[in-house]
Tab-separated table of C-alpha atoms in Angstrom:
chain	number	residue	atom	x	y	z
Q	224	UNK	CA	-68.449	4.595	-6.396
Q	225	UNK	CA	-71.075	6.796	-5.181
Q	226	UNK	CA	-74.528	7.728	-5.724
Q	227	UNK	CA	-78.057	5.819	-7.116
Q	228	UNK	CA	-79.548	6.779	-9.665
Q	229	UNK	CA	-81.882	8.898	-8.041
Q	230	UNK	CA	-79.346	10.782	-6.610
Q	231	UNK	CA	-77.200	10.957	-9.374
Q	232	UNK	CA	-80.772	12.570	-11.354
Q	233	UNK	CA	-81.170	14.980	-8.238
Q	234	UNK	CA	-77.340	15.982	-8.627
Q	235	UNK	CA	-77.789	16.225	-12.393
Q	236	UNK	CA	-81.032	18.368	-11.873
Q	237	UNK	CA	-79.237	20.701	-9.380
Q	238	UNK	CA	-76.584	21.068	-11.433
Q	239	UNK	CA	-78.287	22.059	-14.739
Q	240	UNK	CA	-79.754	24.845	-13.079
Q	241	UNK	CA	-76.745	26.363	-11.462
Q	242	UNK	CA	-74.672	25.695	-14.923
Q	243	UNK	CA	-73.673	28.464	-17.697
Q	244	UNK	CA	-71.755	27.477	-20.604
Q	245	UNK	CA	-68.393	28.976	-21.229
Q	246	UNK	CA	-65.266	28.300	-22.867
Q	247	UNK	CA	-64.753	25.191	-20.071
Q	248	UNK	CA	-65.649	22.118	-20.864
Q	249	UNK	CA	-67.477	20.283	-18.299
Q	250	UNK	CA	-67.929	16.377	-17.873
Q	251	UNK	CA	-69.195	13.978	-15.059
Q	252	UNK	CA	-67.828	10.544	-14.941
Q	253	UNK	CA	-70.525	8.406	-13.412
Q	254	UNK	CA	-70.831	4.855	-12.177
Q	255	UNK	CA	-72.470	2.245	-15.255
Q	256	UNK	CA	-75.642	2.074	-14.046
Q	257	UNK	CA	-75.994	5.972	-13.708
Q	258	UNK	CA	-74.853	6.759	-17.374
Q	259	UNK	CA	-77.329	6.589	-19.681
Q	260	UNK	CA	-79.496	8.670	-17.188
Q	261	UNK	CA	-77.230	11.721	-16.893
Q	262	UNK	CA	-76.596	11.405	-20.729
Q	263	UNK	CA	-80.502	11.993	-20.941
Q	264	UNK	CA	-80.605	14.712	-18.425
Q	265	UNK	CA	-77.479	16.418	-19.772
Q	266	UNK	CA	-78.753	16.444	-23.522
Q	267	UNK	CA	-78.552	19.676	-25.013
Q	268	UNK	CA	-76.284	21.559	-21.861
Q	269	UNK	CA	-72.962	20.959	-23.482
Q	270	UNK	CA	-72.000	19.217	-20.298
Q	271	UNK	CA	-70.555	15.715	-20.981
Q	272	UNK	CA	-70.562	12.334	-19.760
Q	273	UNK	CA	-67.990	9.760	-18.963
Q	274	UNK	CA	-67.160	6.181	-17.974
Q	275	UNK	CA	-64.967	5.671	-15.259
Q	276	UNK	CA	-63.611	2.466	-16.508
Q	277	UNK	CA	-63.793	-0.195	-19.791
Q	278	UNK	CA	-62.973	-3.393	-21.144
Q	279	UNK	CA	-60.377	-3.470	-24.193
Q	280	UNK	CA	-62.373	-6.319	-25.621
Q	281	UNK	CA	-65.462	-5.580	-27.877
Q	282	UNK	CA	-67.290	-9.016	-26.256
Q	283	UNK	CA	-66.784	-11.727	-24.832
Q	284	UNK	CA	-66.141	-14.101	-21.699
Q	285	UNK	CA	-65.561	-11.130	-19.217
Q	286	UNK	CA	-68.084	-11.550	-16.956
Q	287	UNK	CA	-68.941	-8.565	-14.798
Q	288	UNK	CA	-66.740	-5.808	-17.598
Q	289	UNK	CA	-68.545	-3.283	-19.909
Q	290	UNK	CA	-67.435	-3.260	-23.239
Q	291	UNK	CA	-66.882	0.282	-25.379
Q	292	UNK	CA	-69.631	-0.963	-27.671
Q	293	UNK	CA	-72.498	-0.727	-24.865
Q	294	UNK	CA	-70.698	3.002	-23.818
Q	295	UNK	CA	-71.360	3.778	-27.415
Q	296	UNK	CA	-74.624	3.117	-27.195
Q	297	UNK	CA	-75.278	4.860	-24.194
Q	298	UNK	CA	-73.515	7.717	-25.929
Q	299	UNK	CA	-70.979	8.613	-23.445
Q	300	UNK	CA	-68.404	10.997	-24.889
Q	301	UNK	CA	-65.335	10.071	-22.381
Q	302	UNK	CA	-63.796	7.188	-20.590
Q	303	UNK	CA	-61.517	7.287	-17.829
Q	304	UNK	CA	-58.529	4.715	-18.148
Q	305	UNK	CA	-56.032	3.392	-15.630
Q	306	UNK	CA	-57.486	5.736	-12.664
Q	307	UNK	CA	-55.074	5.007	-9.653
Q	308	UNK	CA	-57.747	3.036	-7.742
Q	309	UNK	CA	-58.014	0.755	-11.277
Q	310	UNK	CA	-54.437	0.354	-10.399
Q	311	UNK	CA	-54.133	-0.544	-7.138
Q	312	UNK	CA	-56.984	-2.151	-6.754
Q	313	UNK	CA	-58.175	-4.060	-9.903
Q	314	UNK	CA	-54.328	-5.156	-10.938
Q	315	UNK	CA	-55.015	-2.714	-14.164
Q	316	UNK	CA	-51.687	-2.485	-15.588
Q	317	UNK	CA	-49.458	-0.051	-18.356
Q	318	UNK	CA	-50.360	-3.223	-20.680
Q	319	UNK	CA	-54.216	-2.697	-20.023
Q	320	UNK	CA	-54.264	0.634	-20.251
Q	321	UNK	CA	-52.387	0.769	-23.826
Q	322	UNK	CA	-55.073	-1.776	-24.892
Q	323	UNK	CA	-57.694	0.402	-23.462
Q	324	UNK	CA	-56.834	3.424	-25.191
Q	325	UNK	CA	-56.276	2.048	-28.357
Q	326	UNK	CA	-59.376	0.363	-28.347
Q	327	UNK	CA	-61.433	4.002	-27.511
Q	328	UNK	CA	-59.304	5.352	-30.175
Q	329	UNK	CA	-61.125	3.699	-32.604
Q	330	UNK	CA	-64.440	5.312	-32.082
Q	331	UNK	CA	-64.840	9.007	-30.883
Q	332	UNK	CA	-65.201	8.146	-27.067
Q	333	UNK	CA	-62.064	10.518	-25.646
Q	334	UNK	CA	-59.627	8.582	-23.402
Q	335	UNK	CA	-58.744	9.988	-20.401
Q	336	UNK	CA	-55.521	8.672	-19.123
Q	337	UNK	CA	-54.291	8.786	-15.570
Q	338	UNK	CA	-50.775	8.645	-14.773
Q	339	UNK	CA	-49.162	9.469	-11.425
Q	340	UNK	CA	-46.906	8.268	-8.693
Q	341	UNK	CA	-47.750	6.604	-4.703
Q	342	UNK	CA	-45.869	8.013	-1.440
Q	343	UNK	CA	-43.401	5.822	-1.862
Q	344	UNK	CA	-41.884	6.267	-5.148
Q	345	UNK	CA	-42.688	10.156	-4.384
Q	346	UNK	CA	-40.358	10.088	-1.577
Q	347	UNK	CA	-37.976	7.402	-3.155
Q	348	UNK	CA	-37.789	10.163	-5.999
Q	349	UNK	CA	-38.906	8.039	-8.771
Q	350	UNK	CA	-41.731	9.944	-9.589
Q	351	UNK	CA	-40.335	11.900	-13.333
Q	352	UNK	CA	-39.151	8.595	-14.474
Q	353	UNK	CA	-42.267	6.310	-13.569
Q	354	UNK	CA	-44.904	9.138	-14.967
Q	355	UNK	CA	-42.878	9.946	-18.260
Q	356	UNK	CA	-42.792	5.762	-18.349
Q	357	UNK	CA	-46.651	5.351	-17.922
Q	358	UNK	CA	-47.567	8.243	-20.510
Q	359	UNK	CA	-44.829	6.450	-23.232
Q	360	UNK	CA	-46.753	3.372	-22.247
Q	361	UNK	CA	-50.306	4.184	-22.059
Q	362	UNK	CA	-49.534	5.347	-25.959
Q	363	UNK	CA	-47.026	2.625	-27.173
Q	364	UNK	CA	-48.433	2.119	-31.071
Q	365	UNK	CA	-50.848	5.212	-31.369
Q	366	UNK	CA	-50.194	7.302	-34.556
Q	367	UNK	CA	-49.439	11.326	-33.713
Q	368	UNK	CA	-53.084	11.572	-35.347
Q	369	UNK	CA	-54.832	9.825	-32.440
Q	370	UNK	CA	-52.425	10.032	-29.884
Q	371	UNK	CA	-53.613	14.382	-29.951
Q	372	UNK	CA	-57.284	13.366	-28.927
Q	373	UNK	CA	-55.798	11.780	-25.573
Q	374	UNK	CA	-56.574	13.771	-22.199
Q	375	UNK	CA	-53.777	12.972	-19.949
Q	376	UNK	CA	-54.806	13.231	-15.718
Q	377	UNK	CA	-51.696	13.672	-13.679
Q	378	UNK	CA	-52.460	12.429	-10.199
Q	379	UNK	CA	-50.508	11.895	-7.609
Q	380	UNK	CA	-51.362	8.860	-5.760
Q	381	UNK	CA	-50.261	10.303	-2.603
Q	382	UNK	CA	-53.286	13.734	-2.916
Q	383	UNK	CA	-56.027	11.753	-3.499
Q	384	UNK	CA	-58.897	11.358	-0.656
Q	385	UNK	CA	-55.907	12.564	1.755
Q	386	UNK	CA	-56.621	16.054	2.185
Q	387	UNK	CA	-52.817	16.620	0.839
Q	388	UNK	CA	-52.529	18.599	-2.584
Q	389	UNK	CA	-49.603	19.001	-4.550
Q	390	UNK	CA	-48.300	22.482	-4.554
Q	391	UNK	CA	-48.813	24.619	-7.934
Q	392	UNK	CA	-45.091	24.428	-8.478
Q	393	UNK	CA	-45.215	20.061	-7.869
Q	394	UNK	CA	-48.274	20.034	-10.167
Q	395	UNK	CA	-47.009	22.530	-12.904
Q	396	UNK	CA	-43.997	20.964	-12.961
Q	397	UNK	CA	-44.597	17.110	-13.246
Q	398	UNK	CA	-47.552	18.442	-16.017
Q	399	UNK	CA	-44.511	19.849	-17.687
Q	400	UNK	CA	-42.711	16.625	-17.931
Q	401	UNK	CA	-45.872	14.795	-19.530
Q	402	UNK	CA	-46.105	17.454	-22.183
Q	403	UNK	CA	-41.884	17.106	-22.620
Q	404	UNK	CA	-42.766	12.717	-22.795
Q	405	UNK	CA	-44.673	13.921	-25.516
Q	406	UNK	CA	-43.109	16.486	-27.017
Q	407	UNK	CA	-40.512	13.693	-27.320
Q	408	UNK	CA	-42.620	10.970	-29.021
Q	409	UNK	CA	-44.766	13.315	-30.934
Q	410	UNK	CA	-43.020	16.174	-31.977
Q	411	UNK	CA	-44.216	19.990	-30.328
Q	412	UNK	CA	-47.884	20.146	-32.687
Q	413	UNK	CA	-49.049	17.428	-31.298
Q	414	UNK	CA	-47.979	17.936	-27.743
Q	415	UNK	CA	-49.640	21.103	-27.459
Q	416	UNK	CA	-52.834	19.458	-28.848
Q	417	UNK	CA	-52.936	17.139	-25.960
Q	418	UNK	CA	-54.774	18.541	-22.829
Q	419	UNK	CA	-53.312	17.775	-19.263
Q	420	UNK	CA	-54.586	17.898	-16.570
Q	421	UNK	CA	-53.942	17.968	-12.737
Q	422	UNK	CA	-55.850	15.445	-10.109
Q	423	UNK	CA	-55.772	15.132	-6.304
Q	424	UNK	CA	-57.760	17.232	-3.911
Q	425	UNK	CA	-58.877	19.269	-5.888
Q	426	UNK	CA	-61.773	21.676	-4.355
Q	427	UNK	CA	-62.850	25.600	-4.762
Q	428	UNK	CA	-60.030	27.085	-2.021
Q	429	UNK	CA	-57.223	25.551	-4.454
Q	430	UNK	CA	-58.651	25.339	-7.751
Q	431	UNK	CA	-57.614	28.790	-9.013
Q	432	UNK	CA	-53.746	28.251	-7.715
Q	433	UNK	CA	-53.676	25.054	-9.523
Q	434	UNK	CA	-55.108	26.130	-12.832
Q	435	UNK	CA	-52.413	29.263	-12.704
Q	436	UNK	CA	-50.092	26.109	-13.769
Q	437	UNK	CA	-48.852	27.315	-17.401
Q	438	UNK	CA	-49.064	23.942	-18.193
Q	439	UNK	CA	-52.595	22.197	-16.591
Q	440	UNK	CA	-55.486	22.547	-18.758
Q	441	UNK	CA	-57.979	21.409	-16.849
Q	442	UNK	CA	-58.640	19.321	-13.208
Q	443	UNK	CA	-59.926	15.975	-12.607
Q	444	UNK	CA	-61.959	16.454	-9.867
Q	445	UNK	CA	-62.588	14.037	-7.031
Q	446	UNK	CA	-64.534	14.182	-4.205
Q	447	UNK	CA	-65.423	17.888	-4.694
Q	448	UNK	CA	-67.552	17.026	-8.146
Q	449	UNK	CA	-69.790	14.649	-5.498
Q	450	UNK	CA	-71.944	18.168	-4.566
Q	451	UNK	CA	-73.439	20.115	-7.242
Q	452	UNK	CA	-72.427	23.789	-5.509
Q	453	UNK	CA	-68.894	22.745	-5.195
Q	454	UNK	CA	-68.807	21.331	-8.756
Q	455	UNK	CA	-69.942	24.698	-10.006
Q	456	UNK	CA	-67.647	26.596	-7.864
Q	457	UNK	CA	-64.439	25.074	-9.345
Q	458	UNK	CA	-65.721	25.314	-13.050
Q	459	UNK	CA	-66.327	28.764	-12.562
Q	460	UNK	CA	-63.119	29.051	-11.241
């Protein structure tokens, strides 16, 4: 929950002119209000843009959600599902988030689907079986055909806005157990369709040890993504 609109124009401005396509794709998940501005000002870059939350529910008496219908319109081309903060926070729930993804499923909006464990269950050592339980969950139902467009975001509750970063080994290795989850439902095609990614701290000193993980595809960048410079920094990693 950061930036205007203004500022999110000024950050999109900055940005373009810093920015040289590659081989990594780039989005920025924005607040509502923000979206179909950066859409506008990103038209043409390659450079996507994402919603940071939706409502399963194509209408309706939800007062205060966005539905995927008005993200189509905007012509976002992600949406994050089941963040952490959704969880904690807004009682979003395994339930929710299945709902959720199926519902994006159905148009070509990407999911983005965060799974990842808190402090306690860390230390408790219930992490492997609670994040192989929330990716089986988050895609109860899909066919092998959709379930391959899914990005999965590992994040450990415990690394984000602390400072503290899972080592490359921690992050490599609980990435590895997503891709067995789904190696497991799916069969080994799909799995290695699905890109994962690692989230939690991540910034230019650490980027380039985390991405050595054989299996992380990608980040999902915090904090770091707020300043255009830094952004850049980590894509060009």
């Amino acid at each position: 929950m950061y930036k205007t609109i203004a500022e999110a124009r000024a950050f999109a401005e900055k940005f373009k002119k810093i920015y040289q396509p590659s081989d990594v794709r780039v989005a920025v998940c924005a607040p509502y209000p923000q979206l179909p501005f950066l859409v506008e000002a990103f038209r043409g870059t390659g450079i996507g843009v994402g919603a940071q939350n939706v409502h399963y529910e194509a209408e309706g008496a939800f007062t205060g959600e966005i539905s995927i219908p008005m993200l189509e319109e905007i012509g976002v081309d992600y949406c994050i599902v089941g963040h952490s903060e959704r969880r904690q926070y807004f009682n979003e729930s395994d339930d929710t988030v299945n709902r959720k993804v199926k519902a994006l499923l159905e148009t070509k909006i990407v999911p983005i689907v965060c799974v990842g464990e808190n402090l306690q269950q860390k230390d408790a050592g219930y992490e492997r079986q609670l994040v192989s339980e929330q990716v089986k969950n988050a895609l109860h139902d899909i066919p092998p055909e959709k379930a391959e467009r899914v990005v999965i975001a590992y994040e450990p509750i415990w690394a984000i806005g602390t400072g503290r970063t899972a080592t490359p080994i921690q992050a490599n290795m609980m990435c590895s157990l997503i891709r067995d989850t789904l190696t497991e439902m799916y069969g080994d095609e799909v799995s290695d369709r699905v890109i994962i990614q690692y989230g939690g701290s991540v910034k230019p000193e650490n980027v380039t040890e985390i991405m050595e993980g054989e299996e992380i595809d990608g980040a999902l960048v915090g904090g770091a993504s707020l300043e255009p410079l830094k952004f850049h920094e980590i894509v060009n990693f």
